[in-house]
Amino acid sequence: MSSASQSANNKEKNPDYQSVNQQVFPSTARRGSNCGELKLQGIKASTLAATYGTPLYIVDEPEVRERARKMREVFESEAERIGTTASVYYASKALLNIAVAQWITEEGLSIDVATGGELQVALAAGVDPARIGLHGNNKSVAEIERAVEAGVGTIVIDSEQEIDRVAEAAKAAGVRQKVRLRVNSGVHASTHDYLATSHEDQKFGLPLKRAPEIVKAMRNHKSLEFIGLHCHIGSQIFATEGFEESARRLLSIYGELAEGGAIAELNLGGGYGIAYTSDEASQVPDIAEVARDITDSVAKACAEFKIPIPKLAFEPGRSITGPAGITLYEVGTTKKVELAGSDSAEESIEESFDTRLYVSVDGGMSDNARPALYGAQYEARLANRRSEAAPALARVVGKHCESGDIVVDRGLLPADICPGDLVAVAATGAYCWSLSSNYNYLPRPPMVAVKDGVSRLIVRGQREEELIAQSITDAETINHTSAD
Ligand code: PLP
């Protein structure tokens, strides 16, 4: 086939390659009627790029609020349906800054933090300490003390050593600290499947079978109040069976644990999946269904084990902020390379193309580490215009000195995309800014919130000078040699 007819054919076969799918992009994202420019909350991508520069993280504030509110409402109402209550903690590791912490708590959620730094941000945002939960497999004594003194609502104990550490801190502060015990239920979930028996060879939590003995040790401390088990089975999960099986396993020992004292609560963690690409959109279950299935399985297990239904707690992160964020980049260079041809028997998009277009943007693995870390897939769109050109098989890459510096591994972009164009990458609201780095001395980009046609800087971007100022040449020397 000639390349002209192949292009025409590809355009016909992929009519949606420039469409903005609101199940992947924020729900207010759309193309304007004039030149088809991408708009978010009514603001043009080019206006945001001109105002704040690129790369730029953009967060749709109403979308974050709506997702947080819905999450709380569905879990609360499903818990009420089975005769209990539910608390929803936002897993702030997904994305945390003062503005986000305020939006989330204004919508009635509590907040999970995993380090002293995250705790400080939540406190700086004015979050009621009683609504903060502290996690982490290796919290320092100083972090534990700071959390207890601040009056955090709960601390998740993740190792035997932490029992004494938290008990001491609580005793010193003169408080009775509510604690949960993190366990491994042996269920490990990936996106679509779960393994009923997974190995416990991982750093988080303690084996479920050891819970009775460890809870007993916790109850020996007057300064600790054990409130229940905690388990997080994984992230980016679409199927609910793993959560259901995990809840059942945890509840199977609640009868035994209750012999030593009441158990108020069960915390089932987070992990609800989102669509990173249009192909995934149809697989993401409605969160109301997820909440119904999980609460149903809790009610069923409690009936089976003849125990009262405990209060429930959940910790979603990605599903609240992930789809509400995009990253905007500027294209610097483009390069067309011939495709080597694939030996794979699987049908792939490469089959319809002879070439791949490399589109280099002004960020990369320093502002989004997920493709390099996990092989994560994303969806990109030409943002400053709609094009009449045929689709090209494109790979959006960053500017770092790594061939694995990929932003979007494969997707379709207009063949006429060129330097100066803007590219928007969807669903970057979670685990992108949080995992960002200064690799190659790239300053972290700023983050801007958009709402009803108005933008507001919520995280200042770094400047090169700040990074360079970390190198010092005039520090005092310290002599460590000694006579013996
Ligand atoms: N809770 C715990 C203990 C976690 O480790 C995580 C993520 O790693 C979460 C909640 C949030 O997971 P997600 O963002 O996938 O909902």
Short mmCIF file of C-alpha atoms and ligand atoms in Angstrom, two decimals:
data_model
loop_
_atom_site.label_atom_id
_atom_site.label_comp_id
_atom_site.label_asym_id
_atom_site.label_seq_id
_atom_site.Cartn_x
_atom_site.Cartn_y
_atom_site.Cartn_z
CA MET A 1 0.00 0.00 0.00
CA SER A 2 1.32 3.48 -0.83
CA SER A 3 2.05 5.65 2.17
CA ALA A 4 -0.67 8.15 1.13
CA SER A 5 -3.34 5.49 0.99
CA GLN A 6 -2.05 3.94 4.23
CA SER A 7 -2.45 7.36 5.91
CA ALA A 8 -5.98 7.79 4.60
CA ASN A 9 -6.80 4.27 5.69
CA ASN A 10 -5.42 4.87 9.20
CA LYS A 11 -7.45 8.05 9.50
CA GLU A 12 -10.61 6.16 8.57
CA LYS A 13 -9.80 3.30 10.94
CA ASN A 14 -9.13 5.65 13.87
CA PRO A 15 -11.79 8.35 13.74
CA ASP A 16 -11.42 9.14 17.46
CA TYR A 17 -7.71 9.66 17.62
CA GLN A 18 -8.07 13.34 18.47
CA SER A 19 -11.17 13.09 20.63
CA VAL A 20 -10.98 13.97 24.29
CA ASN A 21 -12.47 11.09 26.24
CA GLN A 22 -13.90 12.43 29.50
CA GLN A 23 -13.52 9.02 31.12
CA VAL A 24 -9.77 9.50 30.82
CA PHE A 25 -9.40 13.29 30.81
CA PRO A 26 -11.19 15.39 33.46
CA SER A 27 -14.92 15.59 32.81
CA THR A 28 -14.82 19.28 31.83
CA ALA A 29 -12.06 18.72 29.25
CA ARG A 30 -13.22 19.36 25.71
CA ARG A 31 -12.05 20.79 22.43
CA GLY A 32 -13.06 24.38 21.71
CA SER A 33 -15.21 25.08 18.66
CA ASN A 34 -12.71 27.40 16.96
CA CYS A 35 -9.46 25.61 16.23
CA GLY A 36 -10.27 22.59 18.36
CA GLU A 37 -7.96 23.57 21.18
CA LEU A 38 -8.20 21.57 24.41
CA LYS A 39 -9.93 23.45 27.22
CA LEU A 40 -10.16 22.58 30.89
CA GLN A 41 -12.78 24.27 33.05
CA GLY A 42 -13.22 26.57 30.05
CA ILE A 43 -9.54 27.60 29.95
CA LYS A 44 -7.46 27.03 26.83
CA ALA A 45 -4.36 24.85 27.12
CA SER A 46 -2.32 27.54 25.34
CA THR A 47 -3.43 30.18 27.86
CA LEU A 48 -2.29 28.02 30.77
CA ALA A 49 1.00 27.22 29.03
CA ALA A 50 1.64 30.91 28.30
CA THR A 51 0.80 31.90 31.89
CA TYR A 52 2.67 29.21 33.83
CA GLY A 53 5.07 27.63 31.32
CA THR A 54 5.50 23.95 30.54
CA PRO A 55 5.68 21.24 31.74
CA LEU A 56 2.64 22.06 33.85
CA TYR A 57 0.52 19.89 36.11
CA ILE A 58 -3.12 21.00 35.89
CA VAL A 59 -5.71 19.82 38.42
CA ASP A 60 -9.44 20.24 37.92
CA GLU A 61 -10.58 21.27 41.41
CA PRO A 62 -14.31 20.53 40.97
CA GLU A 63 -13.42 17.08 39.65
CA VAL A 64 -11.29 16.27 42.71
CA ARG A 65 -14.05 17.51 45.00
CA GLU A 66 -16.75 15.61 43.14
CA ARG A 67 -14.77 12.37 43.18
CA ALA A 68 -13.97 12.75 46.89
CA ARG A 69 -17.58 13.54 47.76
CA LYS A 70 -18.94 10.67 45.71
CA MET A 71 -16.45 8.26 47.25
CA ARG A 72 -17.52 9.28 50.75
CA GLU A 73 -21.22 9.23 49.93
CA VAL A 74 -21.27 5.79 48.32
CA PHE A 75 -19.25 4.13 51.07
CA GLU A 76 -21.28 5.83 53.78
CA SER A 77 -24.61 4.88 52.26
CA GLU A 78 -23.58 1.29 51.50
CA ALA A 79 -22.26 0.91 55.05
CA GLU A 80 -25.54 2.25 56.41
CA ARG A 81 -27.42 -0.24 54.24
CA ILE A 82 -25.68 -3.13 56.03
CA GLY A 83 -26.11 -1.51 59.45
CA THR A 84 -22.74 0.09 60.08
CA THR A 85 -20.76 3.24 59.28
CA ALA A 86 -17.80 3.97 57.02
CA SER A 87 -14.93 6.46 57.06
CA VAL A 88 -13.09 7.32 53.88
CA TYR A 89 -9.45 8.36 54.21
CA TYR A 90 -7.80 9.93 51.17
CA ALA A 91 -4.45 8.18 50.64
CA SER A 92 -2.46 11.37 50.32
CA LYS A 93 0.62 9.72 48.85
CA ALA A 94 -1.28 9.92 45.53
CA LEU A 95 -1.10 13.72 45.52
CA LEU A 96 -0.68 16.01 48.48
CA ASN A 97 -0.34 19.73 48.88
CA ILE A 98 -2.15 22.22 51.08
CA ALA A 99 -4.89 23.00 48.56
CA VAL A 100 -5.67 19.35 47.83
CA ALA A 101 -5.75 18.49 51.55
CA GLN A 102 -8.23 21.32 52.11
CA TRP A 103 -10.52 20.32 49.22
CA ILE A 104 -10.57 16.71 50.39
CA THR A 105 -11.34 17.45 54.02
CA GLU A 106 -13.90 20.10 53.08
CA GLU A 107 -15.68 17.28 51.24
CA GLY A 108 -15.82 15.34 54.50
CA LEU A 109 -12.99 12.82 54.03
CA SER A 110 -10.21 12.00 56.44
CA ILE A 111 -6.56 11.80 55.34
CA ASP A 112 -3.90 9.12 55.40
CA VAL A 113 -0.27 10.15 55.61
CA ALA A 114 2.77 7.91 55.35
CA THR A 115 5.61 10.12 56.60
CA GLY A 116 6.32 13.03 58.89
CA GLY A 117 6.50 15.27 55.81
CA GLU A 118 3.01 14.31 54.64
CA LEU A 119 1.78 14.80 58.21
CA GLN A 120 3.21 18.33 58.23
CA VAL A 121 1.42 19.20 54.99
CA ALA A 122 -1.91 17.93 56.34
CA LEU A 123 -1.43 19.90 59.56
CA ALA A 124 -0.38 23.00 57.61
CA ALA A 125 -3.61 22.65 55.64
CA GLY A 126 -5.51 22.88 58.90
CA VAL A 127 -6.74 19.27 58.82
CA ASP A 128 -8.19 18.23 62.18
CA PRO A 129 -5.49 15.85 63.55
CA ALA A 130 -8.22 13.48 64.72
CA ARG A 131 -9.01 12.91 61.04
CA ILE A 132 -5.44 11.94 60.14
CA GLY A 133 -4.19 8.35 59.99
CA LEU A 134 -0.45 7.61 59.99
CA HIS A 135 0.95 4.69 58.01
CA GLY A 136 4.33 3.40 57.01
CA ASN A 137 6.50 0.32 57.40
CA ASN A 138 9.41 2.21 58.96
CA LYS A 139 8.19 5.29 60.76
CA SER A 140 10.97 6.88 62.75
CA VAL A 141 10.55 7.36 66.49
CA ALA A 142 10.57 11.11 65.85
CA GLU A 143 7.74 10.73 63.28
CA ILE A 144 5.71 8.64 65.72
CA GLU A 145 6.25 11.13 68.53
CA ARG A 146 5.31 14.06 66.31
CA ALA A 147 2.13 12.28 65.20
CA VAL A 148 1.10 11.33 68.73
CA GLU A 149 1.80 14.83 70.04
CA ALA A 150 -0.18 16.34 67.18
CA GLY A 151 -3.10 14.13 68.21
CA VAL A 152 -3.52 12.03 65.05
CA GLY A 153 -6.63 9.88 65.13
CA THR A 154 -5.00 6.57 64.31
CA ILE A 155 -1.61 5.00 63.73
CA VAL A 156 -1.18 1.81 61.72
CA ILE A 157 1.27 -0.53 63.41
CA ASP A 158 3.27 -2.26 60.71
CA SER A 159 5.90 -4.20 62.69
CA GLU A 160 6.40 -5.68 66.13
CA GLN A 161 8.98 -3.00 67.04
CA GLU A 162 6.39 -0.31 66.47
CA ILE A 163 4.16 -1.59 69.25
CA ASP A 164 6.59 -0.42 71.92
CA ARG A 165 7.55 2.71 70.01
CA VAL A 166 3.96 3.93 69.66
CA ALA A 167 3.10 2.84 73.22
CA GLU A 168 6.07 4.80 74.62
CA ALA A 169 5.21 7.91 72.62
CA ALA A 170 1.58 7.74 73.74
CA LYS A 171 2.57 7.20 77.37
CA ALA A 172 4.95 10.17 77.24
CA ALA A 173 2.21 12.34 75.72
CA GLY A 174 -0.28 11.10 78.32
CA VAL A 175 -2.75 9.82 75.73
CA ARG A 176 -4.35 6.52 74.74
CA GLN A 177 -3.48 6.19 71.06
CA LYS A 178 -5.87 4.42 68.71
CA VAL A 179 -3.94 1.90 66.63
CA ARG A 180 -4.67 -0.46 63.78
CA LEU A 181 -2.61 -3.52 62.86
CA ARG A 182 -1.59 -3.90 59.23
CA VAL A 183 -1.78 -7.50 58.10
CA ASN A 184 -1.35 -9.39 54.86
CA SER A 185 -4.50 -11.27 54.03
CA GLY A 186 -2.60 -13.40 51.51
CA VAL A 187 -4.75 -11.90 48.74
CA HIS A 188 -2.87 -10.00 46.11
CA ALA A 189 -4.79 -8.22 43.40
CA SER A 190 -3.61 -7.00 40.04
CA THR A 191 -5.78 -5.03 37.65
CA HIS A 192 -8.08 -7.85 36.61
CA ASP A 193 -7.24 -10.87 38.74
CA TYR A 194 -6.42 -11.67 42.26
CA LEU A 195 -4.34 -14.44 43.69
CA ALA A 196 -6.17 -16.13 46.55
CA THR A 197 -2.85 -17.20 47.99
CA SER A 198 -0.02 -14.85 47.40
CA HIS A 199 3.33 -15.05 49.11
CA GLU A 200 3.90 -12.89 52.14
CA ASP A 201 7.37 -12.07 51.00
CA GLN A 202 6.90 -8.29 51.04
CA LYS A 203 7.72 -5.40 53.33
CA PHE A 204 4.26 -4.27 54.42
CA GLY A 205 2.25 -5.66 57.31
CA LEU A 206 2.42 -8.89 59.28
CA PRO A 207 1.03 -12.31 58.39
CA LEU A 208 -2.65 -12.62 59.28
CA LYS A 209 -2.03 -15.82 61.21
CA ARG A 210 0.16 -13.88 63.66
CA ALA A 211 -2.51 -11.24 64.34
CA PRO A 212 -3.93 -12.83 67.54
CA GLU A 213 -0.52 -12.90 69.24
CA ILE A 214 0.40 -9.37 68.06
CA VAL A 215 -2.95 -7.87 69.00
CA LYS A 216 -2.48 -9.42 72.45
CA ALA A 217 0.88 -7.67 72.74
CA MET A 218 -0.74 -4.39 71.70
CA ARG A 219 -3.49 -4.82 74.27
CA ASN A 220 -0.88 -5.27 76.98
CA HIS A 221 -0.10 -1.57 76.65
CA LYS A 222 -2.52 0.70 78.47
CA SER A 223 -1.47 3.59 76.24
CA LEU A 224 -2.71 1.80 73.11
CA GLU A 225 -6.28 1.18 72.01
CA PHE A 226 -6.43 -1.49 69.32
CA ILE A 227 -9.31 -0.62 66.98
CA GLY A 228 -9.00 -3.17 64.19
CA LEU A 229 -7.12 -4.77 61.35
CA HIS A 230 -5.92 -2.99 58.26
CA CYS A 231 -5.10 -4.49 54.88
CA HIS A 232 -4.31 -3.00 51.46
CA ILE A 233 -4.18 -5.63 48.74
CA GLY A 234 -2.78 -3.60 45.86
CA SER A 235 -3.48 -0.76 43.50
CA GLN A 236 -5.11 -0.03 40.15
CA ILE A 237 -7.61 -2.86 40.69
CA PHE A 238 -10.74 -3.19 38.55
CA ALA A 239 -12.25 -6.42 39.88
CA THR A 240 -13.81 -6.43 43.35
CA GLU A 241 -13.30 -10.13 44.12
CA GLY A 242 -9.89 -9.54 45.71
CA PHE A 243 -11.30 -6.97 48.15
CA GLU A 244 -14.17 -9.32 48.99
CA GLU A 245 -11.91 -12.31 49.63
CA SER A 246 -9.52 -10.20 51.68
CA ALA A 247 -12.37 -8.82 53.85
CA ARG A 248 -13.64 -12.34 54.44
CA ARG A 249 -10.21 -13.55 55.54
CA LEU A 250 -9.71 -10.67 57.96
CA LEU A 251 -13.18 -11.10 59.43
CA SER A 252 -12.60 -14.83 59.86
CA ILE A 253 -10.38 -14.06 62.87
CA TYR A 254 -12.47 -11.20 64.34
CA GLY A 255 -14.31 -13.68 66.59
CA GLU A 256 -11.03 -14.87 68.07
CA LEU A 257 -9.65 -11.32 68.41
CA ALA A 258 -12.87 -10.17 70.10
CA GLU A 259 -12.24 -12.60 72.94
CA GLY A 260 -9.54 -10.23 74.21
CA GLY A 261 -11.61 -7.03 73.83
CA ALA A 262 -13.94 -5.25 71.43
CA ILE A 263 -12.87 -4.59 67.86
CA ALA A 264 -14.48 -1.49 66.50
CA GLU A 265 -13.33 -1.37 62.93
CA LEU A 266 -12.06 -3.02 59.76
CA ASN A 267 -9.90 -1.02 57.32
CA LEU A 268 -9.81 -2.45 53.81
CA GLY A 269 -7.32 -0.04 52.24
CA GLY A 270 -7.66 1.51 48.79
CA GLY A 271 -6.62 0.51 45.30
CA TYR A 272 -9.62 1.23 43.03
CA GLY A 273 -8.48 1.43 39.42
CA ILE A 274 -8.90 4.26 36.95
CA ALA A 275 -8.74 4.49 33.15
CA TYR A 276 -5.37 5.72 31.95
CA THR A 277 -6.32 5.17 28.31
CA SER A 278 -9.57 5.08 26.35
CA ASP A 279 -9.11 1.31 25.89
CA GLU A 280 -9.41 0.87 29.66
CA ALA A 281 -12.41 3.15 30.12
CA SER A 282 -15.05 0.44 29.74
CA GLN A 283 -13.34 -1.77 32.32
CA VAL A 284 -13.50 0.67 35.23
CA PRO A 285 -16.40 -0.29 37.49
CA ASP A 286 -18.64 2.38 38.93
CA ILE A 287 -17.47 3.15 42.46
CA ALA A 288 -21.03 2.73 43.75
CA GLU A 289 -20.97 -0.90 42.51
CA VAL A 290 -17.56 -1.47 44.10
CA ALA A 291 -18.85 -0.14 47.42
CA ARG A 292 -21.96 -2.29 47.19
CA ASP A 293 -20.03 -5.48 46.40
CA ILE A 294 -17.52 -4.93 49.19
CA THR A 295 -20.12 -4.08 51.83
CA ASP A 296 -22.25 -7.04 50.73
CA SER A 297 -19.31 -9.36 51.19
CA VAL A 298 -18.57 -7.86 54.62
CA ALA A 299 -22.20 -8.40 55.71
CA LYS A 300 -22.10 -11.97 54.37
CA ALA A 301 -18.83 -12.81 56.11
CA CYS A 302 -20.03 -11.35 59.43
CA ALA A 303 -23.18 -13.48 59.21
CA GLU A 304 -21.08 -16.55 58.39
CA PHE A 305 -18.70 -15.97 61.32
CA LYS A 306 -21.51 -14.82 63.62
CA ILE A 307 -19.85 -11.54 64.53
CA PRO A 308 -21.21 -8.00 64.66
CA ILE A 309 -20.48 -5.92 61.57
CA PRO A 310 -17.58 -3.59 62.44
CA LYS A 311 -17.29 0.02 61.32
CA LEU A 312 -15.53 0.16 57.98
CA ALA A 313 -12.69 2.31 56.69
CA PHE A 314 -11.37 2.75 53.15
CA GLU A 315 -8.32 4.51 51.73
CA PRO A 316 -8.66 5.45 48.06
CA GLY A 317 -5.97 7.66 46.55
CA ARG A 318 -5.58 7.39 42.78
CA SER A 319 -9.32 7.14 42.10
CA ILE A 320 -9.85 10.58 43.68
CA THR A 321 -7.09 12.68 42.16
CA GLY A 322 -5.77 10.59 39.23
CA PRO A 323 -8.39 11.38 36.58
CA ALA A 324 -8.65 15.01 37.72
CA GLY A 325 -5.13 15.89 36.58
CA ILE A 326 -3.37 16.33 33.26
CA THR A 327 0.16 17.32 32.34
CA LEU A 328 0.82 19.81 29.59
CA TYR A 329 4.11 19.70 27.68
CA GLU A 330 5.60 21.55 24.75
CA VAL A 331 7.01 19.60 21.84
CA GLY A 332 10.70 20.29 21.20
CA THR A 333 11.70 17.88 18.45
CA THR A 334 10.14 15.13 16.35
CA LYS A 335 11.79 12.18 14.62
CA LYS A 336 10.40 9.52 12.33
CA VAL A 337 11.95 6.06 12.48
CA GLU A 338 11.21 2.96 10.45
CA LEU A 339 9.55 0.14 12.32
CA ALA A 340 11.50 -3.10 12.46
CA GLY A 341 8.39 -5.27 12.12
CA SER A 342 7.01 -7.39 14.91
CA ASP A 343 7.38 -11.15 15.48
CA SER A 344 4.51 -11.05 17.92
CA ALA A 345 1.44 -13.09 17.03
CA GLU A 346 -0.70 -10.56 18.91
CA GLU A 347 -2.54 -7.99 16.87
CA SER A 348 -0.97 -4.64 17.52
CA ILE A 349 -1.41 -1.09 16.42
CA GLU A 350 2.12 -1.21 14.92
CA GLU A 351 0.84 -3.45 12.13
CA SER A 352 -0.86 -0.55 10.38
CA PHE A 353 2.23 1.65 10.37
CA ASP A 354 5.65 1.55 8.72
CA THR A 355 7.10 4.27 10.90
CA ARG A 356 7.01 5.53 14.45
CA LEU A 357 7.05 9.22 15.23
CA TYR A 358 9.12 10.14 18.27
CA VAL A 359 7.72 13.30 19.85
CA SER A 360 10.10 14.77 22.42
CA VAL A 361 8.59 16.98 25.09
CA ASP A 362 10.10 19.28 27.69
CA GLY A 363 9.63 16.96 30.70
CA GLY A 364 9.62 13.19 31.05
CA MET A 365 10.46 10.61 33.67
CA SER A 366 11.23 13.33 36.24
CA ASP A 367 7.61 14.55 36.25
CA ASN A 368 6.04 11.15 35.51
CA ALA A 369 8.08 8.16 36.65
CA ARG A 370 5.25 5.63 36.23
CA PRO A 371 6.00 4.50 32.64
CA ALA A 372 9.64 3.85 33.57
CA LEU A 373 8.76 2.31 36.96
CA TYR A 374 5.79 0.16 36.04
CA GLY A 375 5.49 0.27 32.25
CA ALA A 376 2.36 2.38 32.80
CA GLN A 377 0.39 3.40 29.72
CA TYR A 378 -0.99 6.91 29.19
CA GLU A 379 -2.98 8.75 26.54
CA ALA A 380 -1.76 11.93 24.86
CA ARG A 381 -3.56 14.48 22.74
CA LEU A 382 -2.41 17.39 20.63
CA ALA A 383 -3.69 20.18 22.87
CA ASN A 384 -3.29 23.55 21.15
CA ARG A 385 -5.23 22.67 17.98
CA ARG A 386 -7.09 19.98 16.16
CA SER A 387 -5.26 18.78 13.06
CA GLU A 388 -6.48 17.66 9.66
CA ALA A 389 -3.49 15.34 9.31
CA ALA A 390 -3.70 11.58 9.35
CA PRO A 391 -2.72 9.74 12.54
CA ALA A 392 0.89 8.77 13.10
CA LEU A 393 1.96 6.00 15.40
CA ALA A 394 3.68 8.10 18.05
CA ARG A 395 5.82 7.65 21.12
CA VAL A 396 5.96 10.65 23.40
CA VAL A 397 9.34 10.79 25.08
CA GLY A 398 11.00 13.10 27.56
CA LYS A 399 14.28 14.97 27.53
CA HIS A 400 16.24 12.81 29.99
CA CYS A 401 19.36 10.81 29.27
CA GLU A 402 17.59 7.44 29.39
CA SER A 403 16.09 5.52 26.51
CA GLY A 404 13.39 4.39 28.96
CA ASP A 405 12.35 8.03 29.41
CA ILE A 406 8.93 7.45 27.91
CA VAL A 407 5.83 9.50 28.64
CA VAL A 408 3.40 7.69 26.34
CA ASP A 409 4.70 4.47 24.88
CA ARG A 410 2.31 4.18 21.98
CA GLY A 411 -0.61 6.18 20.76
CA LEU A 412 -1.85 8.11 17.78
CA LEU A 413 -1.00 11.76 17.24
CA PRO A 414 -1.49 13.85 14.11
CA ALA A 415 1.37 13.31 11.68
CA ASP A 416 1.91 17.07 11.38
CA ILE A 417 2.64 17.56 15.11
CA CYS A 418 5.67 19.85 15.30
CA PRO A 419 7.95 21.82 17.62
CA GLY A 420 6.00 24.41 19.60
CA ASP A 421 2.81 22.32 19.70
CA LEU A 422 1.37 21.42 23.08
CA VAL A 423 0.71 17.85 24.19
CA ALA A 424 -1.67 17.01 27.02
CA VAL A 425 -1.29 13.71 28.86
CA ALA A 426 -4.36 12.50 30.73
CA ALA A 427 -4.85 10.99 34.19
CA THR A 428 -1.65 12.31 35.70
CA GLY A 429 -3.29 13.61 38.88
CA ALA A 430 -1.98 10.79 41.09
CA TYR A 431 1.51 9.40 41.64
CA CYS A 432 3.12 11.81 39.16
CA TRP A 433 3.94 14.95 41.12
CA SER A 434 4.39 12.72 44.22
CA LEU A 435 6.95 10.53 42.46
CA SER A 436 8.68 13.38 40.65
CA SER A 437 12.42 13.88 40.85
CA ASN A 438 15.13 16.28 39.80
CA TYR A 439 16.86 13.80 37.51
CA ASN A 440 19.21 15.64 35.15
CA TYR A 441 18.66 18.75 37.28
CA LEU A 442 15.22 19.34 35.86
CA PRO A 443 13.23 21.54 38.24
CA ARG A 444 9.87 20.11 39.35
CA PRO A 445 7.05 21.74 37.36
CA PRO A 446 4.41 23.89 39.02
CA MET A 447 0.84 22.74 39.64
CA VAL A 448 -2.16 24.86 38.88
CA ALA A 449 -5.78 24.35 39.90
CA VAL A 450 -8.55 25.26 37.47
CA LYS A 451 -12.17 26.00 38.28
CA ASP A 452 -14.91 27.87 36.38
CA GLY A 453 -12.59 29.67 34.00
CA VAL A 454 -10.14 30.67 36.74
CA SER A 455 -6.66 29.26 37.37
CA ARG A 456 -4.67 29.35 40.59
CA LEU A 457 -1.09 28.24 41.28
CA ILE A 458 -1.18 25.65 44.10
CA VAL A 459 2.36 24.30 43.95
CA ARG A 460 5.22 26.55 43.00
CA GLY A 461 7.56 25.16 40.34
CA GLN A 462 11.21 24.83 41.26
CA ARG A 463 13.85 27.06 39.74
CA GLU A 464 17.20 25.82 38.44
CA GLU A 465 18.97 28.15 40.89
CA GLU A 466 17.34 26.32 43.83
CA LEU A 467 18.74 23.03 42.61
CA ILE A 468 22.16 24.43 41.93
CA ALA A 469 22.23 26.08 45.37
CA GLN A 470 22.17 22.60 46.93
CA SER A 471 25.76 22.06 45.80
CA ILE A 472 28.15 23.68 48.23
CA THR A 473 31.90 24.15 48.18
CA ASP A 474 32.44 26.11 51.38
CA ALA A 475 31.29 23.63 54.04
CA GLU A 476 33.52 23.22 57.08
CA THR A 477 35.68 20.10 56.96
CA ILE A 478 35.23 17.53 59.74
CA ASN A 479 38.16 15.33 60.73
CA HIS A 480 36.96 11.78 61.61
CA THR A 481 40.32 10.13 62.13
CA SER A 482 41.13 9.13 65.70
CA ALA A 483 44.14 7.75 67.50
CA ASP A 484 42.79 4.18 68.08
N1 PLP B 1 -3.57 2.55 51.47
C1 PLP B 1 -2.33 2.06 51.48
C2 PLP B 1 -1.83 1.43 52.71
C3 PLP B 1 -1.52 2.14 50.35
O1 PLP B 1 -0.27 1.65 50.39
C4 PLP B 1 -2.03 2.75 49.18
C5 PLP B 1 -1.21 2.84 47.96
O2 PLP B 1 -0.15 2.35 47.79
C6 PLP B 1 -3.32 3.27 49.21
C7 PLP B 1 -4.07 3.16 50.36
C8 PLP B 1 -3.93 3.95 48.03
O3 PLP B 1 -3.99 3.19 46.90
P1 PLP B 1 -4.67 3.77 45.60
O4 PLP B 1 -4.06 5.10 45.32
O5 PLP B 1 -4.38 2.78 44.55
O6 PLP B 1 -6.14 3.90 45.90
#
